Structure formats: C-alpha cells, structure tokens
Coordinates of C-alpha atoms in Angstrom, one line a residue:
Chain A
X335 CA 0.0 0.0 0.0
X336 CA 1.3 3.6 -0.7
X337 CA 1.9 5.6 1.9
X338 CA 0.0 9.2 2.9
X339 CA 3.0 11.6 2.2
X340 CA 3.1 11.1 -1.2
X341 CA -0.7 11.9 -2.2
X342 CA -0.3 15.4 -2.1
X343 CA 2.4 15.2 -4.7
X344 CA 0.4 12.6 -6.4
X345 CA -2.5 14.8 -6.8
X346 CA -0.6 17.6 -8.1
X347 CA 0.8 15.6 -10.8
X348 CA -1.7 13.4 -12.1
X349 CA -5.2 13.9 -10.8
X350 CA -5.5 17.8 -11.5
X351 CA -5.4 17.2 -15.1
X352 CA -7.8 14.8 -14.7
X353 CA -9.9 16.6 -12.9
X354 CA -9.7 19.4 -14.8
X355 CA -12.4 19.0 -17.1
X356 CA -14.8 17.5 -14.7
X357 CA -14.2 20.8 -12.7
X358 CA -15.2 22.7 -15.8
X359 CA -18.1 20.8 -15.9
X360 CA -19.1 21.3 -12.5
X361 CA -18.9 25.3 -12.5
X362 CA -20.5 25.3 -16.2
X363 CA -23.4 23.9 -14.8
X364 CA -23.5 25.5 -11.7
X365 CA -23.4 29.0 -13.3
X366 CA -26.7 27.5 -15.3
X367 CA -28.4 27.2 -12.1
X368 CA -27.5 30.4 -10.2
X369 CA -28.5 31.6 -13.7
X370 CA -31.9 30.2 -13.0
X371 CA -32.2 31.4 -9.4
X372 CA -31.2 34.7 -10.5
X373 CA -34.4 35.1 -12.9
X374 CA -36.7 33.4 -9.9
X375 CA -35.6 36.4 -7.6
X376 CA -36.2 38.8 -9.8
X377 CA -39.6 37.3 -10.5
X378 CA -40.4 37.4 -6.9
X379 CA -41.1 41.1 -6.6
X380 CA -43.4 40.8 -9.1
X381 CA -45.0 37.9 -7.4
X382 CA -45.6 40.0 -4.5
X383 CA -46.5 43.2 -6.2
X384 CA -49.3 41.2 -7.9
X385 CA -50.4 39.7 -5.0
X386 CA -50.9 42.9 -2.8
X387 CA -52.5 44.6 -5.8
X388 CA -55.2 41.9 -5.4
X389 CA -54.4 40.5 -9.5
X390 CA -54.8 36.8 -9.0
X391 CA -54.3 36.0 -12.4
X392 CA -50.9 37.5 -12.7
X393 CA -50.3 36.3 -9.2
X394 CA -50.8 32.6 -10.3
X395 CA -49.3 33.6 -13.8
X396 CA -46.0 34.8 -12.0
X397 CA -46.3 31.6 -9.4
X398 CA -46.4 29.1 -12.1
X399 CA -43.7 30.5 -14.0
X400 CA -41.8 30.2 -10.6
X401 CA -42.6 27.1 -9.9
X402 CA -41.4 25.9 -14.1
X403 CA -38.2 27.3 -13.5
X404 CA -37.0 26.1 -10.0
X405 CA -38.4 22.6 -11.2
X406 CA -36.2 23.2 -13.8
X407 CA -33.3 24.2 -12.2
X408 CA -33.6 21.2 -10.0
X409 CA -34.2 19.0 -12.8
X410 CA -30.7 20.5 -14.2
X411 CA -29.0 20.2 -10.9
X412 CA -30.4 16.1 -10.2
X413 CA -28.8 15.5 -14.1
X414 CA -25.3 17.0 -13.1
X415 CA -25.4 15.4 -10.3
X416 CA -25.8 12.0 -11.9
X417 CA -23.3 13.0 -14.8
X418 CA -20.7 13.8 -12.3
X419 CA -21.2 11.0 -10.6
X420 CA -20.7 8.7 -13.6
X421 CA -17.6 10.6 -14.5
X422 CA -16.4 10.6 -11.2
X423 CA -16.5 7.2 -10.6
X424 CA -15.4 5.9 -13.6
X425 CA -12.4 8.1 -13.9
X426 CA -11.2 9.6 -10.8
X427 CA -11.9 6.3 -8.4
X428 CA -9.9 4.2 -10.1
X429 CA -6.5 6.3 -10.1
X430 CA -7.5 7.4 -6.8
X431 CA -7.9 3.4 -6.1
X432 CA -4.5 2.5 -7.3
X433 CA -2.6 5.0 -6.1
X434 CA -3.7 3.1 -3.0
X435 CA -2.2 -0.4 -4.4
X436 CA -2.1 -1.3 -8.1
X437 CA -3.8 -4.6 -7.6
X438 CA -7.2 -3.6 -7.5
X439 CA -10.7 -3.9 -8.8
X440 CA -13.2 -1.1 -8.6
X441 CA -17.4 -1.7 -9.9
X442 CA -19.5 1.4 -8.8
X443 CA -22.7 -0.1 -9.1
X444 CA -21.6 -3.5 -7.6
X445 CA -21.4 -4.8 -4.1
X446 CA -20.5 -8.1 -2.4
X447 CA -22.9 -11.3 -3.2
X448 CA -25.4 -11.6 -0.4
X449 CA -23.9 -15.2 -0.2
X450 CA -20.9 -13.7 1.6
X451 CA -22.9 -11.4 3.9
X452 CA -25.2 -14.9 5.1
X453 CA -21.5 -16.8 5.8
X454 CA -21.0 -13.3 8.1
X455 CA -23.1 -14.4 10.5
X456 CA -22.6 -11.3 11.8
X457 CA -26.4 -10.0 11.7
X458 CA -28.7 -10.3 14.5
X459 CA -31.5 -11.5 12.0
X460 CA -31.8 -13.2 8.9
X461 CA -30.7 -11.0 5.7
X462 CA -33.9 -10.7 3.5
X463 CA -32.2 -8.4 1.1
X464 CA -28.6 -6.3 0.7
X465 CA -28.5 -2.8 -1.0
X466 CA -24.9 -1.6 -2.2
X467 CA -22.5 -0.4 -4.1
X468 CA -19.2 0.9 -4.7
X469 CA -17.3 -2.4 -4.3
X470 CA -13.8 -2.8 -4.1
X471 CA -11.2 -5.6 -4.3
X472 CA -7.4 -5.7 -2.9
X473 CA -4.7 -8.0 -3.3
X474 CA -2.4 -7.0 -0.8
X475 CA 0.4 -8.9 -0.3
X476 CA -0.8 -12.3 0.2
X477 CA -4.1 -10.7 1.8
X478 CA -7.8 -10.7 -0.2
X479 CA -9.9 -8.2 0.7
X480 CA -13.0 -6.7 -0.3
X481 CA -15.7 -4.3 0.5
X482 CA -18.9 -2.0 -0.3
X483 CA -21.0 0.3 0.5
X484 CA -23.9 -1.5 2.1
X485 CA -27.6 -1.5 3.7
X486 CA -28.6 -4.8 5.1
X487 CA -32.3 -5.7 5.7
X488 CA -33.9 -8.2 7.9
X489 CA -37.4 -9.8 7.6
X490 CA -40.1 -7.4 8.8
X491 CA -40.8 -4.0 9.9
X492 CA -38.0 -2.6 11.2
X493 CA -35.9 -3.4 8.5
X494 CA -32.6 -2.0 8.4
X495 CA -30.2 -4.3 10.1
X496 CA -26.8 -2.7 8.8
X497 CA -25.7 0.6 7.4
X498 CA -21.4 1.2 6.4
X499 CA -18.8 -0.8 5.0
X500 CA -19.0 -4.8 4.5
X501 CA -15.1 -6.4 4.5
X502 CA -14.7 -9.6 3.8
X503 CA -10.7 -11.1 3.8
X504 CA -8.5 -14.2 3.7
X505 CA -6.9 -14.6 7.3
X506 CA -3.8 -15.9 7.4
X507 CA -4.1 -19.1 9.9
X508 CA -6.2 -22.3 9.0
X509 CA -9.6 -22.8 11.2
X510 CA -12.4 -24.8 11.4
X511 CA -14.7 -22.8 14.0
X512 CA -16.7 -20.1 14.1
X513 CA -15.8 -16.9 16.5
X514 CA -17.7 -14.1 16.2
X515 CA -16.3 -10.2 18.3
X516 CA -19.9 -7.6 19.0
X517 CA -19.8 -4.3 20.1
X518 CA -20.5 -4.5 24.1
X519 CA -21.9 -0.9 23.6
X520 CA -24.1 -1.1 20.7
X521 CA -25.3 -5.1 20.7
X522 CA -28.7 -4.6 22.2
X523 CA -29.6 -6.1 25.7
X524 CA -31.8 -9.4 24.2
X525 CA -29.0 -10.0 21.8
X526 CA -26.7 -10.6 25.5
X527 CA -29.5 -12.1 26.9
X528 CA -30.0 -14.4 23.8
X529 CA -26.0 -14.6 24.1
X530 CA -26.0 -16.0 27.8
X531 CA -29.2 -18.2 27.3
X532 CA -26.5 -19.8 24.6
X533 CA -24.6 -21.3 27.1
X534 CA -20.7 -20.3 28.8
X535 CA -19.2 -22.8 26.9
X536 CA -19.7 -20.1 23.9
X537 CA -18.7 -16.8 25.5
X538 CA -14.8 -16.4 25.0
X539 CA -13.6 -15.1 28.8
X540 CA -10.2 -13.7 27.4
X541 CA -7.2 -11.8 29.2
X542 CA -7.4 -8.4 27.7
X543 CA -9.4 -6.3 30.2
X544 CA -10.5 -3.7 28.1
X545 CA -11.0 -6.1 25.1
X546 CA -12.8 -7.4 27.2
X547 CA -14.7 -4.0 28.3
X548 CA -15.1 -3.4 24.5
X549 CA -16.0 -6.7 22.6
X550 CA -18.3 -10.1 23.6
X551 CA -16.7 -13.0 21.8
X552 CA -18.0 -15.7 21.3
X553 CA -17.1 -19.3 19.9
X554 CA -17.8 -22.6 19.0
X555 CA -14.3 -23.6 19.6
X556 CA -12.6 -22.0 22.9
X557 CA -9.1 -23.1 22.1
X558 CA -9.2 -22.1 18.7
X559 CA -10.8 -18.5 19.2
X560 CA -7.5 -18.0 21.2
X561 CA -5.3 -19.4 18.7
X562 CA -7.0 -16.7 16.5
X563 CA -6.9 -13.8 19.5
X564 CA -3.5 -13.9 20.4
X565 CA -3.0 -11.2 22.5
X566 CA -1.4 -8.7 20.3
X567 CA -4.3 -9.8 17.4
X568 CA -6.9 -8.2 20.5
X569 CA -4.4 -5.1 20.7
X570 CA -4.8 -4.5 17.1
X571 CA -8.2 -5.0 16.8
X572 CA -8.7 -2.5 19.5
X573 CA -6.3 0.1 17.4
X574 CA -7.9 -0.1 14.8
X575 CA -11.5 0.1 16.2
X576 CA -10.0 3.6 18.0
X577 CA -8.4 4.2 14.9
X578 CA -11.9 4.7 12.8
X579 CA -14.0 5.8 16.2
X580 CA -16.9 3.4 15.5
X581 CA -18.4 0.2 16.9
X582 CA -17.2 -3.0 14.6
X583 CA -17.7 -6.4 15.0
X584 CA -15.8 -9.4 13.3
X585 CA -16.7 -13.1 12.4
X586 CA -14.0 -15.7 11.8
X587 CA -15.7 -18.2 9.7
X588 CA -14.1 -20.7 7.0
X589 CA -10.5 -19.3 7.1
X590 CA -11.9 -15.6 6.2
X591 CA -12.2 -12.6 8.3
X592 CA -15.8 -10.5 8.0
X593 CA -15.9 -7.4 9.7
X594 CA -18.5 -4.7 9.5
X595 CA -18.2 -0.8 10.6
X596 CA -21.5 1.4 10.8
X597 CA -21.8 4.3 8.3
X598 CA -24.5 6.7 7.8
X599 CA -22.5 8.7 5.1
X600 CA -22.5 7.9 1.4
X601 CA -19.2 7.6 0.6
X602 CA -17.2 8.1 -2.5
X603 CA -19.4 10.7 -3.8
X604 CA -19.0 13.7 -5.7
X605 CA -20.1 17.1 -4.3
X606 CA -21.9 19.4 -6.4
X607 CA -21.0 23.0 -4.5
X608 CA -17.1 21.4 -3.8
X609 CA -14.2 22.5 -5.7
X610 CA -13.0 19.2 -7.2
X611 CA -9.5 21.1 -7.7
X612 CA -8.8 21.2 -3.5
X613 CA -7.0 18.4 -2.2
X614 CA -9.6 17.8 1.0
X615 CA -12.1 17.0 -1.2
X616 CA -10.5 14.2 -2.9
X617 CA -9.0 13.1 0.8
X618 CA -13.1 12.3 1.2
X619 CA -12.3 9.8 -0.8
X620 CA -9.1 8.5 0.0
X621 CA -9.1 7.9 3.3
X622 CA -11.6 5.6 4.0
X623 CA -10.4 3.3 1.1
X624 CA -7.3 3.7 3.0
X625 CA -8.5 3.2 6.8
X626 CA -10.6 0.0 5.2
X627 CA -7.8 -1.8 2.9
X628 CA -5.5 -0.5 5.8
X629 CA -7.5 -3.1 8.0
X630 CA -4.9 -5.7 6.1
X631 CA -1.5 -4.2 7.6
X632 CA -3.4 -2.7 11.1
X633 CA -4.2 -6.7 11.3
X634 CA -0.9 -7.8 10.2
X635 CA -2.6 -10.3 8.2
X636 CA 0.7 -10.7 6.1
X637 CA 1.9 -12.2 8.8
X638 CA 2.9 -16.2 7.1
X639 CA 4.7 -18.0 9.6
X640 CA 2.2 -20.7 10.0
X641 CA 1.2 -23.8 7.6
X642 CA -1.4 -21.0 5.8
X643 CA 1.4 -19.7 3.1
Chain B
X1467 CA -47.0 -23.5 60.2
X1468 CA -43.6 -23.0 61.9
X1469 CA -42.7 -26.5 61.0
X1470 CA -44.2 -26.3 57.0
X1471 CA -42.1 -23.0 56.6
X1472 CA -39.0 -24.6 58.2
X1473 CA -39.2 -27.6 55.7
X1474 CA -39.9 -25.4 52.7
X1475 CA -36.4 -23.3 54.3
X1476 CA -34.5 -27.0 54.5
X1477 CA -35.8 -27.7 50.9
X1478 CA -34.7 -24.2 49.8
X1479 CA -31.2 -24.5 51.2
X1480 CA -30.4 -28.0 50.3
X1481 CA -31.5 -27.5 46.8
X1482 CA -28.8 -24.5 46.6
X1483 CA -26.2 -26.6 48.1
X1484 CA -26.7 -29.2 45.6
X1485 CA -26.7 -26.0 43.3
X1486 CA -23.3 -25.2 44.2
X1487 CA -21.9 -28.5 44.7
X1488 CA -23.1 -29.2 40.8
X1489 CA -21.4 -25.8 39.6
X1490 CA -18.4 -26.2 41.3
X1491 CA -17.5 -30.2 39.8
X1492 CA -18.7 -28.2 36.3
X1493 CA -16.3 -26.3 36.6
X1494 CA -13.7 -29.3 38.0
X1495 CA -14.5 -31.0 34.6
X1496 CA -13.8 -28.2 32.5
X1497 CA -10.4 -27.7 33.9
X1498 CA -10.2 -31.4 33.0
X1499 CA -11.2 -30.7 29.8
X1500 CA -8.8 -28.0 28.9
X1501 CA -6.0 -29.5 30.0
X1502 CA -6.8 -32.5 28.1
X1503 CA -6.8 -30.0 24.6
X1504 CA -3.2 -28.7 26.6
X1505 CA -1.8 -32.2 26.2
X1506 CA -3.4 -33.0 22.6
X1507 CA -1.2 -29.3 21.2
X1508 CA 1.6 -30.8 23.2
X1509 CA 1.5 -34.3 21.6
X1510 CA 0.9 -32.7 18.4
X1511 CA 4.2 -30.9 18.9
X1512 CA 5.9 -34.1 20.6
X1513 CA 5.1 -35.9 16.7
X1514 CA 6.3 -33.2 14.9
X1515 CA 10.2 -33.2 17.1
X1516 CA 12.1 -36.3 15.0
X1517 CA 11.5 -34.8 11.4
X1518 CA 12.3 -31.2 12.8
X1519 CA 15.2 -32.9 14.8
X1520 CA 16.5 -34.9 11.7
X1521 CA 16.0 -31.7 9.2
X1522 CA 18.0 -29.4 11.3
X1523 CA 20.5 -32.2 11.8
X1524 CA 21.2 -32.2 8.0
X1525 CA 22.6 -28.8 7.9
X1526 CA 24.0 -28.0 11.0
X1527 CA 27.4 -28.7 12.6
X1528 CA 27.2 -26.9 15.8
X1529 CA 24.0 -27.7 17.3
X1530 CA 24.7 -31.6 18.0
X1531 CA 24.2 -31.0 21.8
X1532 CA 21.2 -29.5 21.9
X1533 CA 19.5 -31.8 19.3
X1534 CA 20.8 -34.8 21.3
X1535 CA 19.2 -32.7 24.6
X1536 CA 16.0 -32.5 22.8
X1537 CA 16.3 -35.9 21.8
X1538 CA 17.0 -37.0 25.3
X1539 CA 13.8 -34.7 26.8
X1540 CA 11.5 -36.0 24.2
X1541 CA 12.3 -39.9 25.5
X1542 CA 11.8 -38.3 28.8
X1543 CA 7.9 -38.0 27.9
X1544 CA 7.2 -41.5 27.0
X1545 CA 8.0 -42.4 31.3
X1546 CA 4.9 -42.0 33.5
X1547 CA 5.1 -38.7 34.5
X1548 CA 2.9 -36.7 36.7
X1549 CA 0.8 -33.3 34.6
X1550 CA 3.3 -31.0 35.9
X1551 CA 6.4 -32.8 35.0
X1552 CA 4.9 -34.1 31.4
X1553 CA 4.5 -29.8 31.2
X1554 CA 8.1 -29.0 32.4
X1555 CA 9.4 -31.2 30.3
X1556 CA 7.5 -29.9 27.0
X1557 CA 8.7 -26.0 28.4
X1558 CA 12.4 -27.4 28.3
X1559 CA 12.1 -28.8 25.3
X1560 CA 10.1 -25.6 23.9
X1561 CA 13.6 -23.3 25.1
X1562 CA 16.2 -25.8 23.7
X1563 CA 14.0 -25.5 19.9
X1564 CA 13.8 -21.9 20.2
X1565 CA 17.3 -21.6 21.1
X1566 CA 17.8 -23.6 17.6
X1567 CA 15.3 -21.2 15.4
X1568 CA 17.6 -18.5 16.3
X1569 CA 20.7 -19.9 15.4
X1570 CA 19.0 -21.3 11.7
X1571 CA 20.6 -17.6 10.9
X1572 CA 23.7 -19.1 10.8
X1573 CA 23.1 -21.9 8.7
X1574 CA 22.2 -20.7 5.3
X1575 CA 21.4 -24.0 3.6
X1576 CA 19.0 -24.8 6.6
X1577 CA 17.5 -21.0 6.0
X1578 CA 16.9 -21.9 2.3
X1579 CA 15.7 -25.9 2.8
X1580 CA 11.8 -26.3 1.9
X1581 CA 11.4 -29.0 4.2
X1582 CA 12.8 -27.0 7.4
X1583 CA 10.8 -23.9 6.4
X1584 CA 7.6 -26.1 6.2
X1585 CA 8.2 -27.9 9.1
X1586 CA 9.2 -24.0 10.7
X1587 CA 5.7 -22.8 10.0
X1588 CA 4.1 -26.0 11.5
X1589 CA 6.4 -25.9 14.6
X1590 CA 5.2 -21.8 15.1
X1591 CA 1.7 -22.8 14.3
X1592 CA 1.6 -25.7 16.8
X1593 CA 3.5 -23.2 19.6
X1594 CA 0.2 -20.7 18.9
X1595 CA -2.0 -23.6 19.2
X1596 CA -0.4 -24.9 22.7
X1597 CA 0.0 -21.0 23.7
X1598 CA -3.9 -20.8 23.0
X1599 CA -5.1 -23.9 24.9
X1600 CA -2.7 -22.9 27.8
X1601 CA -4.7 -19.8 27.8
X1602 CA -7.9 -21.2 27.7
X1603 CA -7.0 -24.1 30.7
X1604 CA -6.0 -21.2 33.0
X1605 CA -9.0 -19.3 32.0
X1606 CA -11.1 -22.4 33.2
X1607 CA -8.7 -22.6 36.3
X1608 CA -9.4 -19.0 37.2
X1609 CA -13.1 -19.8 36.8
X1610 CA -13.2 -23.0 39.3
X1611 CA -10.5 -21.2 41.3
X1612 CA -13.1 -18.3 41.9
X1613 CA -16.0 -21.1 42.4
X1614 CA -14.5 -22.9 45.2
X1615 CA -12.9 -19.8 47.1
X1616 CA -15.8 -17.2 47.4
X1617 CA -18.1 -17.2 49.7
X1618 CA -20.6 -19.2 50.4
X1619 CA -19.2 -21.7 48.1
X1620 CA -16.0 -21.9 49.9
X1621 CA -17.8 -23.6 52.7
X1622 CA -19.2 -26.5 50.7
X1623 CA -15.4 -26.7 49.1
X1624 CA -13.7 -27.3 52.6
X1625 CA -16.1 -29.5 53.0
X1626 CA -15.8 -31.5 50.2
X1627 CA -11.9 -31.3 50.0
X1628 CA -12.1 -28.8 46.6
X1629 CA -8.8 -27.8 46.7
X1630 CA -7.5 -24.6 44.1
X1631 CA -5.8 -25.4 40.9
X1632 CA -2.3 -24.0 39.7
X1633 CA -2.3 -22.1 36.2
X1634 CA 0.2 -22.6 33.6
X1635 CA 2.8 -20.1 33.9
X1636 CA 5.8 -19.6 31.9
X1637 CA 8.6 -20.4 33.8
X1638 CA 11.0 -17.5 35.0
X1639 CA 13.7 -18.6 32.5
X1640 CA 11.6 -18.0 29.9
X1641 CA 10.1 -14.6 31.4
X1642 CA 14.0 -13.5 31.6
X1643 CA 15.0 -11.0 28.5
X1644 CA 16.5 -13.5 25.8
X1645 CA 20.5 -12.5 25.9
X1646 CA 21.1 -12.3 21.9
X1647 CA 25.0 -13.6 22.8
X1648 CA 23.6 -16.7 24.6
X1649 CA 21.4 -17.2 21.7
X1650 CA 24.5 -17.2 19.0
X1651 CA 26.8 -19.2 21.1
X1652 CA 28.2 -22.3 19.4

C-alpha cells in the first residue's frame, strides 16, 4: 500500500489534469443554475406586487412561472449530479484506487454477493435483502480483501439491520470454528441475553481487560478462538477500532475474516458545491479506502509463519 | 406453620447446596477438559520433534548437543510422568528448539531448505496452538479457582476437599529478556 505523504504530490501531478475538465463541468453547470435562481428572484417582486395589488391571475401567472423554472433548475441540478457522478466514478476512483495499491478492482454499481454477507453471521437476524455499491477488491500482499457500501435488511418491519462498510478477507491461519467479536456498547440487551441463554461454553472469557470491556466474543471452539486472538491480534483490533472511532464487529468463519463498521455517510461521492481542484475534497475519498484496505496491515494479516502460506 | 415454613427453608437451602456442589464439579471437569486440549497441542508438537530434529540435523554442525538434549527430553515424555512434570518437560524442550530457530541464521542451507521452512511454520503454528489452549485451561482454572474460594461456596469446598488449581505459567527462564550472545553461542 502507498503511503499518505506522497498523495499530495500525487494529486498535483496526475489527478488535477484529470480533474480538470470534470471541474469545468461542475462550474459550467452550476453558473446555469445560479442563472436560473437569478431570474426566480427577480420574478419574486413581481409575485408580490401582484399579490398585494389583489391581481390573481398574474399572481398565479407569476407563481407558475416560478414554480417551471425552480423545477427546472432542479431538474438540471439532479442531471449533473448523476453525470458527475458517472464521471467521477469511472475516472477519478480508479487512479485514486490504485494509487492506494495497483492490484485492485473497482465496480460502482456493484457490491458483495449476499452469499458472503449470510456466511458473516454477523447479523442479528436473517438478511432478507442487501442494498450496495461501490465495491472494491485488494490484493495486498498475500491478503484478499474486499468491501462496499452497504444496507442490510432483515425480515419485517423494522428493516434496516446494517448501514457502512462490508469487509470480507482471507486470514492468514487455517480454522475450522466459528468466532464471532460484537460491540458490548451497541449489541442490544436481548441479543446478550440471547447470548447468555446460549450457554458459557460459547462466550470467549479472554485476558485483555479492556478487550474485554469493549468486545463479547464468542465461539464454537474455545481453544481455537484463542489461537485466532493472540494477544497482540486483540491489541490491534482494539487500534484499529480507535483508529476509525466506531463500533465494529468481526466473524471468523471458514478461514476468512468478515468485519463490519457502521456508516450513515455515502461515501465516495461527488459534491456538487465542492471544488474538485482542493485536495480535501479528494481526501473524502481516499481515506476511507485507506482506513478500510489498511485493515490488512493494522491486522498484520501478512503475517505467514504458520502452515497458511 | 412454623414446621411447614422450616421444611420449605431446609428444601430451599439443600437445593442450593446441591446448586453449588453441581457448579463447582462443572467447573472441575472443565479444567479437566482444557487440559486435556493442553496435552493433545503438546503431543501434536511431541510428533512433529524427530522430522524437525533430523531436518536441522542435516545442515548444521554446531548444534549436536542441543539436538541430542532435545532428543533425550522427548524420550523423557514416553515415562509415567505426573501433569506438571509431562509440562516442564514440554517447556524445556520448547527453550532448547527456540534456542535452535535463532541460530537457523547461521546456517544458510538450513535457511533456504523447503522442508525445514515447512516444518518452521508447523512448529510456530503448533506453539500458537499450545499457547492458545494454555490460555484457555488457566481461564477455566481461574473460573473454578473463583467457584471454590468465594463465599458461600468456599464452605461447601472445605467440606468436600475442593482444593484450588495452579495455572500454567511460563517459567522464570523463559520470562527473563532472551541474551542475543547466549542465543548465538556455538
């Protein structure tokens, strides 16, 4: 993975041309709908002229007229929106993407199979239906790893189960179990309950006090959910959970690593009234593909000094 | 009355007795349990020795000692040994090998031998696995520890002769800052 330091220079050099003509784009049509609001606002006056004069036919006249050109405007807005959305994604993602690591693959309007989100486990309730996009692969090192955008739904009314980022990754040690590591703060009191009514011998007691304080674990397999935790495998998951400031939760299941992190923000967007030209902007961007693909080296899942080469 | 409520009392306390008594030889098996998954790492590691043993003995001119050491320990293990010893005889064994994956720097041909770096990762894998079921067995210790010596449980356990476990600790040797120059001498 690339480091930090060198996307300013990066950006300089390569993406400003690129995004150059998007840019061009952007304030074209944004001129084209100040341009509109201009004509609504001096409209107005007569609106209100009309209306005090008691003239309600060129009251509604004015009024409709209004009404055609801010629909107008916001039809023009909602259609370069979409445009630079398209453009955006299709060429600024994906040299933003590999500046990150050159083994890649990017689909905007893709997300991982709902398959892979059922092998999770990692949902209090059945997954009726997944909603995504944005889905990215990396091969780093010896590491898979993929993720999306996602909203995962459940089975009846309240439907919404999941809203953020989906990883799914090879792990590098062989296992047959299933261990699963929940929020303590944000699994709700029946899931515990539900949890305890399971039995001890699945709740993982391990050494880590504020792992501990932080995560429930929970196993099929006791010795093997420790052979997965070592103890500094619990000090970096705890780094990395401080490092992105939300409540995740991991499943070990068939030699792969799931993980999920809560999002209510639609990432990898394009903003309409931002200046695609300023570096902070584009940093929207990068740094959660980098604080997500990052999980790989925060993990130190390139780690091979067991059988799993 | 006096005598119905002092029944239903009797009934109350004996069934919580029974309770306890149940919880605490739980807790005895589990132990039991754990360290059985302790000794099935460690014989996993005991079947991997002669191939790692023979491998390293290919390449290396130095290290005929401490193979023959390791050879001599890992005979000690087939003798009726109490848990403890069986253990301190796997940690002994566990120093003298990791004594002889440091010095695999000075052995190029062993460095670059398929066979030693396969059997390298198994040995390192099979050290993680006996490191994870030691930790689970002295979490199950701590649990039936706790059982038997808080109160009023530790009434029934003097009683009935419960008395507390030991945990698996790493031996002070091993807890002592590795010297690099002890580690490279021939």
């Amino acid at each position: 993975m690339r480091l930090k330091a060198g996307f300013q220079q990066y950006f300089e050099t390569e993406l400003k041309v690129l995004l150059q003509p998007l840019e061009d784009y952007r304030i074209g049509r944004i001129r084209k709908f100040k341009k509109i609001q201009y004509l609504v606002i001096f409209l107005s006056p007569f609106f209100l002229v009309s209306l005090i004069l008691g003239k309600p036919l060129y009251c509604a006249i004015v009024l409709l007229t209004i009404i055609f050109f801010e629909a107008f405007a916001f039809e023009h807005l909602g259609k370069t929106n979409r445009a630079l959305k398209l453009k955006y994604k299709t060429r600024i993602l994906p040299i933003l993407i590999g500046f990150v690591n050159t083994e890649f693959k990017y689909i905007p309007n893709q997300r991982i199979s709902k398959s892979v989100f059922d092998k999770s486990f990692l949902f209090p309730h059945e997954v009726s239906k997944v909603d995504g996009e944005d889905f990215m692969s990396f091969k780093i090192g010896d590491v898979e790893i993929m993720f999306c955008e996602s909203q995962v739904y459940s089975y009846g009314p309240t439907s919404v189960m999941f809203e953020g980022i989906f990883i799914s990754a090879t792990f590098n040690k062989y296992f047959s179990s299933k261990t699963f590591i929940f929020p303590e703060k944000t699994t709700s009191f029946f899931r515990k309950l539900r949890f305890k009514v399971l039995g001890s011998s699945f709740n993982v007691k391990l050494e880590d006090p504020e792992f501990e304080r932080e995560f429930i674990v929970l196993s099929d397999d006791q010795v093997e959910s420790r052979y997965i935790l070592t103890t500094s495998f619990m000090q970096r998951i705890l780094d990395y959970k401080k490092k992105l400031k939300v409540e995740i939760a991991f499943s070990f299941i068939g030699n792969r690593l799931y993980c999920t992190i809560p999002s209510s923000k639609n990432l990898f967007e394009p903003a309409l009234f931002e200046s695609f030209m300023d570096i902070n902007f584009l940093m929207q961007s990068y740094e959660p593909i980098m604080l997500y693909a990052g999980l790989v080296d925060d993990l130190n899942l390139n780690l091979r000094i067991w059988s799993k080469q | 009355m006096n005598g119905f409520l002092i029944t239903v009392l009797l009934v109350i306390i004996v069934l919580y007795v029974i309770l306890l008594y149940n919880n605490i030889i739980r807790k005895r098996n589990e132990t039991d349990n754990a360290f059985g998954s302790v000794d099935a790492m460690l014989k996993k590691r005991y079947d991997l020795l002669p191939n790692l043993i023979e491998t390293v003995k290919q390449y290396t001119i130095h290290e005929a000692s401490t193979l023959s050491d390791i050879t001599k320990l890992r005979a000690g293990l087939t003798e009726n040994l109490s848990n403890e010893a069986r253990i301190g005889l796997h940690n002994d064994i566990s120093r003298q090998l990791d004594r002889i994956m440091v010095t695999v720097e000075n052995y190029p041909d062993l460095k670059a031998s398929q066979n030693f770096l396969k059997l390298q990762s198994s040995w390192n894998e099979t050290e993680e696995q006996i490191s994870a079921s030691r930790r689970f067995f002295n979490s199950t210790v701590t649990d039936y520890n706790n059982a038997i010596q808080t109160f009023p449980a530790s009434i029934l356990a003097d009683i009935f002769k419960f008395s507390p476990m030991n945990v698996l600790e790493t031996k002070e040797q091993e807890r002592q800052n590795i010297s690099a120059k002890d580690l490279f001498r021939s």
